[in-house]
Each structure stands twice: as structure tokens, then as C-alpha cells.
XYZ file of C-alpha atoms in Angstrom:
290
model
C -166.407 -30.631 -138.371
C -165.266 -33.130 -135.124
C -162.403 -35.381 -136.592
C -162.629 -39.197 -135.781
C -160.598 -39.372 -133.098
C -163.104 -36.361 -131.308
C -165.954 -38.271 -132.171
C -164.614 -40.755 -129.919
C -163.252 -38.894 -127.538
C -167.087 -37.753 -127.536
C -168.112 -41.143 -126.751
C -166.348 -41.100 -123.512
C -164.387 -44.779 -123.858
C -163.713 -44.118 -120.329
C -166.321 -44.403 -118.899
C -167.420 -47.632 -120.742
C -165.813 -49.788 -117.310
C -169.486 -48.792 -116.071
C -171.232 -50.528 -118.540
C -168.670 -53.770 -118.653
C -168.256 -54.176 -114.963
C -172.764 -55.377 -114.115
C -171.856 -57.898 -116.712
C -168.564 -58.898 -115.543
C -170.270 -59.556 -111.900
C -173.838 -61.196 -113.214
C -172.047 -63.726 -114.907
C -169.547 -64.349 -112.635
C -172.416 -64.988 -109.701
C -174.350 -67.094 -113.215
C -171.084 -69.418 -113.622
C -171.029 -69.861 -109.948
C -174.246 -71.486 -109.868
C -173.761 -73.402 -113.108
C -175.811 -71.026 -115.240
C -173.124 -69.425 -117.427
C -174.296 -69.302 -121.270
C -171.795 -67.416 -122.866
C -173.314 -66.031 -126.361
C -175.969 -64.504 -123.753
C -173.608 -62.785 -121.841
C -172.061 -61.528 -124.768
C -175.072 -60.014 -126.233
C -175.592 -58.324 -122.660
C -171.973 -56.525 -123.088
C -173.435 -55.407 -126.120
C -176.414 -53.944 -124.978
C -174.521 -52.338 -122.254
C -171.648 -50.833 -123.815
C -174.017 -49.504 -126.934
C -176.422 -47.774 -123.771
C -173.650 -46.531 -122.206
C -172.155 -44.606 -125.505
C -175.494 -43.563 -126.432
C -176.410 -42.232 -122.825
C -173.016 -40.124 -123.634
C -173.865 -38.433 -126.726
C -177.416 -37.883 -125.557
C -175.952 -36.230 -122.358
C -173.487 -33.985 -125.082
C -176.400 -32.766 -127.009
C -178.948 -32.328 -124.197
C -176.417 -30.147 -121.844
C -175.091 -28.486 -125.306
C -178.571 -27.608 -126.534
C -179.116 -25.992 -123.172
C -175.837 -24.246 -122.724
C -174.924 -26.321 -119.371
C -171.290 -27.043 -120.878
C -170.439 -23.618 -122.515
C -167.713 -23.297 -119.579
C -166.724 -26.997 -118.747
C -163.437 -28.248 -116.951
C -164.364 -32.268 -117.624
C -163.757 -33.992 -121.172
C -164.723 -32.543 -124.457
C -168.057 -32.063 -125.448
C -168.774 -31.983 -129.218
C -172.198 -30.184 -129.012
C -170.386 -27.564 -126.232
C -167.399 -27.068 -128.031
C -169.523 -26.306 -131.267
C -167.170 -29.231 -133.077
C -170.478 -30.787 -134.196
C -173.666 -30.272 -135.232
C -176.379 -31.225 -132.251
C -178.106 -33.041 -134.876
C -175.336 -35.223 -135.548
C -174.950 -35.502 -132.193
C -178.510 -36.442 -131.439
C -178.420 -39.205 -134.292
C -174.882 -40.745 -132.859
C -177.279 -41.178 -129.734
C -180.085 -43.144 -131.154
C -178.038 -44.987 -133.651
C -176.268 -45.963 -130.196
C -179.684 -46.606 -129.061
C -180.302 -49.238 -132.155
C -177.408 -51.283 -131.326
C -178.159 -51.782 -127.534
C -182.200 -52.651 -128.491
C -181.303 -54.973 -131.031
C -179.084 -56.783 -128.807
C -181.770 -56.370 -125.808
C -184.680 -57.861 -128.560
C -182.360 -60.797 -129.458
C -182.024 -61.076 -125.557
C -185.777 -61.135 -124.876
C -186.883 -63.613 -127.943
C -184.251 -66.103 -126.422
C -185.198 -65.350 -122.498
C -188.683 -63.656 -121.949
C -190.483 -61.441 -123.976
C -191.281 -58.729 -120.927
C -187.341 -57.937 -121.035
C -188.212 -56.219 -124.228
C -190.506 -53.579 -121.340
C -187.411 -53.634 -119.472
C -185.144 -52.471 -121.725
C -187.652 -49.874 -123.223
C -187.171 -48.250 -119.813
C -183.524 -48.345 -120.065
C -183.544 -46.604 -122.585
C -186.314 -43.461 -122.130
C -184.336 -43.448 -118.913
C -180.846 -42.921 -120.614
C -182.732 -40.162 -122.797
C -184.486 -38.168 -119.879
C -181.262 -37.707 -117.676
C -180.477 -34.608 -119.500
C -182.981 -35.312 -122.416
C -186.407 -33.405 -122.179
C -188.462 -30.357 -120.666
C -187.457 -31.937 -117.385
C -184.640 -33.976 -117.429
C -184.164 -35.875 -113.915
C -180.641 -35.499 -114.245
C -181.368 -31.720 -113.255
C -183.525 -32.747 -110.072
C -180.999 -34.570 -107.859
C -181.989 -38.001 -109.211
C -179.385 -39.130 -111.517
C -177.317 -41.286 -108.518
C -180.300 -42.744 -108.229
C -181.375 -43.740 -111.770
C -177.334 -45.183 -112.076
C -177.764 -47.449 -109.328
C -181.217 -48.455 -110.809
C -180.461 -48.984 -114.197
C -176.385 -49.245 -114.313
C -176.259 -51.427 -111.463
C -179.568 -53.321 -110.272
C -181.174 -53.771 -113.682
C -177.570 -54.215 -115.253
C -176.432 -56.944 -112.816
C -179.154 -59.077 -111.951
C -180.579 -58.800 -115.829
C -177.209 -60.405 -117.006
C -177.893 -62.853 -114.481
C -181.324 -63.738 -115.487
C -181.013 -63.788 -119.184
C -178.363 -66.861 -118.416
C -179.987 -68.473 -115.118
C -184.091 -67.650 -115.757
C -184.212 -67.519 -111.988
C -183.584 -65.342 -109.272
C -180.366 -65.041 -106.976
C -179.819 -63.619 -103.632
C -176.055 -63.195 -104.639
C -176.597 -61.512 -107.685
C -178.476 -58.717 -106.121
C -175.620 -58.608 -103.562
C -173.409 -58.116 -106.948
C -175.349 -55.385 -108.170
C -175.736 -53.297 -104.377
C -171.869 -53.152 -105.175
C -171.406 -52.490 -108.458
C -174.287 -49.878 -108.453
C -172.723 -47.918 -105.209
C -169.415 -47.895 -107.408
C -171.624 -46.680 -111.047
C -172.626 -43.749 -108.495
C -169.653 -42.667 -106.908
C -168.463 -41.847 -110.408
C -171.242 -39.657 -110.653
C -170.769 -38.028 -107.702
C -167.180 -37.243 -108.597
C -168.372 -35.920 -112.006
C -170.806 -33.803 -110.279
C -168.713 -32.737 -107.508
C -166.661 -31.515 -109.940
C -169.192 -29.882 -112.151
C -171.077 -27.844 -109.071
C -169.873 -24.279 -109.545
C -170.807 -24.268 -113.208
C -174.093 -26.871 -112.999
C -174.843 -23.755 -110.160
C -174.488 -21.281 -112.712
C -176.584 -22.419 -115.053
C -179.521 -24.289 -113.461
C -178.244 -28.046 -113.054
C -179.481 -28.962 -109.670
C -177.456 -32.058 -109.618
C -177.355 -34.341 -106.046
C -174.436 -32.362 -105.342
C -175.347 -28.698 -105.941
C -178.118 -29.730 -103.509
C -176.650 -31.445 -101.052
C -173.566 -28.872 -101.466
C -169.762 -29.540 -101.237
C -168.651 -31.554 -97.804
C -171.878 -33.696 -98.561
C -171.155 -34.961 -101.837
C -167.384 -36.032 -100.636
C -168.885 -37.499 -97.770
C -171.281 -39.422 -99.850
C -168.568 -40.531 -101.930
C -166.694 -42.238 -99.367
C -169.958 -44.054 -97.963
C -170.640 -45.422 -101.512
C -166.972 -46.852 -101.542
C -167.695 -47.998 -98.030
C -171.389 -49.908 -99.627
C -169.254 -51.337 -102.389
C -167.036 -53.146 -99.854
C -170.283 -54.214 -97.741
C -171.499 -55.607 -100.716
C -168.780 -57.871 -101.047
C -168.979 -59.333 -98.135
C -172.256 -59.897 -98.787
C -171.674 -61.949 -102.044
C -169.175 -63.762 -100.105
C -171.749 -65.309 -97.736
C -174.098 -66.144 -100.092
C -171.557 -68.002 -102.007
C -167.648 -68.565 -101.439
C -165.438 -66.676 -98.983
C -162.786 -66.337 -102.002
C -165.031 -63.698 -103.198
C -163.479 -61.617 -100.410
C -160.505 -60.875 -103.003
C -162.900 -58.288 -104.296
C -161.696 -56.297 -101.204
C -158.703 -55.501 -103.754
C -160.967 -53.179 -105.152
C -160.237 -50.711 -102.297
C -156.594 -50.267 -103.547
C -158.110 -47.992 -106.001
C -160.920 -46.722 -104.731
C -159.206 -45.961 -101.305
C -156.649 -43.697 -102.785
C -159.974 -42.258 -105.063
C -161.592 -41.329 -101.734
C -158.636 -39.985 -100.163
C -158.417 -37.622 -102.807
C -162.034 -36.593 -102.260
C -161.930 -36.586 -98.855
C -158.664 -34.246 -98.956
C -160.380 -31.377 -100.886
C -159.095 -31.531 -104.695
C -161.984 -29.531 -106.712
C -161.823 -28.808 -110.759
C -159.174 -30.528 -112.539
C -157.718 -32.088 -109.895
C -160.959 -34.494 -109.598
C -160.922 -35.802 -113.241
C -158.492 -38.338 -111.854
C -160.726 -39.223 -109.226
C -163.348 -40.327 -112.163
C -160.271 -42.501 -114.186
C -159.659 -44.246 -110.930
C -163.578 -44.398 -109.950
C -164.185 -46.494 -112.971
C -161.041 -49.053 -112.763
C -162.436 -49.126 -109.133
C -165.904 -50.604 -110.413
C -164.460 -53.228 -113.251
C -161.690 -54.105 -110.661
C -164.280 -54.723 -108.231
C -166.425 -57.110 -110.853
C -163.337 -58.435 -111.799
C -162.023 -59.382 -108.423
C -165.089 -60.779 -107.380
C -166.612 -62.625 -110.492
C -163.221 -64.893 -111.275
C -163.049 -66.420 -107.914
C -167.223 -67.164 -108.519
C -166.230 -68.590 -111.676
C -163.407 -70.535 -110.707
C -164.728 -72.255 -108.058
């Protein structure tokens, strides 16, 4: 039976930077325009950090279930590991589910009632990466459901549940923030592609194969940057301190770039995420200060 501590280990706290960082950057582009309402923004970091947990335990029983993490270098797995039961697994996931739509329903009766369609999606789409007969997760398209769902839908959602309008900047916000959700992926996957080989996984980076993937790693660092710039036009040139995020992520894709494969790219994922909430960070205080 997984101890406490495992079952959190299980939740993957580090990775939770991915689901704090679109709402760090949609409010900060919200309280630049005069929009910020804070109990809403608070019910979006919710709703994100209960989706983010949940896509983790659903990912840990789906890839258990199917045997994809019988030989895994990453972080523990409970339903690999056999610590847990994939049951109890699968009902950590939807009870993680609960939280994040109750938040997302108190979000919709307060905003529009079509979020409630929107966040339906998030969720079958957090179930079907791994979840499923055919999980899209194991047909190259998990990059592109992240910057979907963990950046687009994440980032300008926060904003529009506080503004009720649209906003140039805050897609700008989310181009970023989205490139950096991926390039964690990437790193996992990169990681992950002799034994994802092995048994079936035909991840973006099996497919695309090993000097691809690092390559596309350092262009989504490079898009992150871009994107910066861009919410710097559309609103203050102090947003530019986001730059700052490339301390981190520079190193990240150095490291990448140089060759590291197995253990050696875990750190690459720590340093992946601090890139991301660094990046919101950097750029949403100088929107909100101004």
C-alpha cells in the first residue's frame, strides 16, 4: 500500500508550475487592462492545479494498465511500481477531476454558461492523453493538446473569466506560456523514447526521432521569447523583463542541445517548469504594476 508521502510524490507537485504559470500570465495581461477580479482568478488556480494533478494520476494508471512504465527512468509511478491499486489510482484521478469542475461550474455561473462546454473538453482531453482504446498521447499529438489546453485555453480563459472580452495580449501570453507547457513535454518524452519505443508509445519524439526532438526543444524556448516581445508591444516595453526567463531555460536547452539522454534529462524537466512560472512571473508583475 503507497504511503502518503508516495501518493504525492504520485501527484507530481513538480510539475504543478504548468498549471500555475497560464494563470499567473492571464491575470497579469487582466490587471494590465484594469480587469483584475481576484476571487476569479483564484478559482482559475483551482481549476488548474486540480486538472493538472488529475491529468497525473490518469496518465499513472493509463500507462500502468498498459505496461508503458514497467521499465521507467522518470519519477515514480504508483500504478507501475505496483505501490497501488489502478483503481485507487483511477479514483485519485476523477476525484481530481471533481475539484477542477466544481471550480470551472462556479466559474461559468459567474462568467458564461458555455465555459461549462469548455471545460468539459478539458477534461475528456486530460483523460484521452493516455486514457482510452486510442489515447492521442500515443499518436504524436500530446505537444499539441498542451499548447491547446495548458496554454491557449489556460491563458486567455483566465483572462476572460475576469475581463468578458477578448485581448490581443493575452493570446500573445498564452503563444508563450504554451511553447514553454510543451518543451516540458518534449523533455519528458525525449527522455522516455527508448522505452515508449519498446512498448508502442509513438510519442512526437519517437516519431520525429532523437536530434529532432532537441531541436524542437530549443525552437519552443526560442517561441517563448518571441512571445514576449510580442506582449511587450501590445502593452508595456517593461514586459521585456520576461526575457529573464532565458536564464533558465537557456542553460535547459544547452543541456538538450549537448546530448544528455536518461537521467541526466530529469533536470532538464525541474528547470523546464521554473522556466514557464519564471516566464509568467517575469512578465505578469511588470503588467500589473504598471
Amino acid at each position: 500500500m503507497a504511503t502518503a508521502a508516495q501518493w504525492l510524490e504520485g501527484a507530481r507537485p513538480k510539475t504543478l508550475p504548468a498549471a500555475i504559470s497560464p494563470v499567473v500570465a492571464g491575470t497579469g495581461v487582466a490587471a494590465y487592462d484594469g480587469e483584475l477580479v481576484w476571487w476569479k482568478a483564484l478559482l482559475a488556480l483551482i481549476a488548474a492545479l486540480a486538472l493538472q494533478v488529475a491529468v497525473n494520476y490518469a496518465n499513472d494508471y493509463s500507462d500502468g494498465i498498459r505496461g508503458t512504465d514497467d521499465e521507467r527512468v522518470g519519477p515514480l509511478r504508483l500504478t507501475g511500481s505496483r505501490l497501488a491499486a489502478p483503481q485507487a489510482v483511477k479514483r485519485a484521478a476523477f476525484l481530481a477531476f471533481g475539484v477542477a469542475g466544481l471550480a470551472g461550474l462556479a466559474l461559468a455561473a459567474s462568467t458564461a454558461w458555455w465555459l461549462v462546454a469548455v471545460g468539459l473538453l478539458c477534461i475528456l482531453a486530460a483523460w484521452y492523453y493516455t486514457g482510452g482504446k486510442r489515447p492521442y498521447g500515443y499518436a504524436g499529438l500530446g505537444e499539441v493538446m498542451v499548447f491547446v489546453f495548458f496554454g491557449l485555453v489556460a491563458v486567455v480563459g483566465t483572462y476572460y473569466v475576469q475581463a468578458e472580452r477578448w485581448s490581443w495580449a493575452a493570446l500573445y501570453a498564452a503563444v508563450g506560456v504554451g511553447a514553454l507547457a510543451c518543451a516540458i513535454l518534449v523533455a519528458n518524452n525525449l527522455r522516455d523514447i527508448p522505452t515508449d519505443t519498446v512498448s508502442g508509445k509513438r510519442t512526437l519524439a519517437v516519431i520525429l526521432g532523437d536530434g529532432r526532438t532537441r531541436a524542437l526543444y530549443t525552437l519552443l524556448v526560442a517561441a517563448a521569447a518571441v512571445a514576449v516581445v510580442a506582449v511587450a508591444v501590445a502593452t508595456t516595453w517593461w514586459a521585456l523583463i520576461g526575457l529573464g526567463f532565458l536564464v533558465i531555460a537557456g542553460r535547459a536547452a544547452r543541456t538538450v542541445s549537448s546530448g544528455a539522454v536518461g537521467p541526466a534529462l530529469i533536470p532538464v524537466l525541474q528547470a523546464s517548469g521554473k522556466a514557464e512560472l519564471l516566464w509568467a512571473v517575469l512578465v505578469a508583475v511588470p503588467l500589473a504594476l504598471v
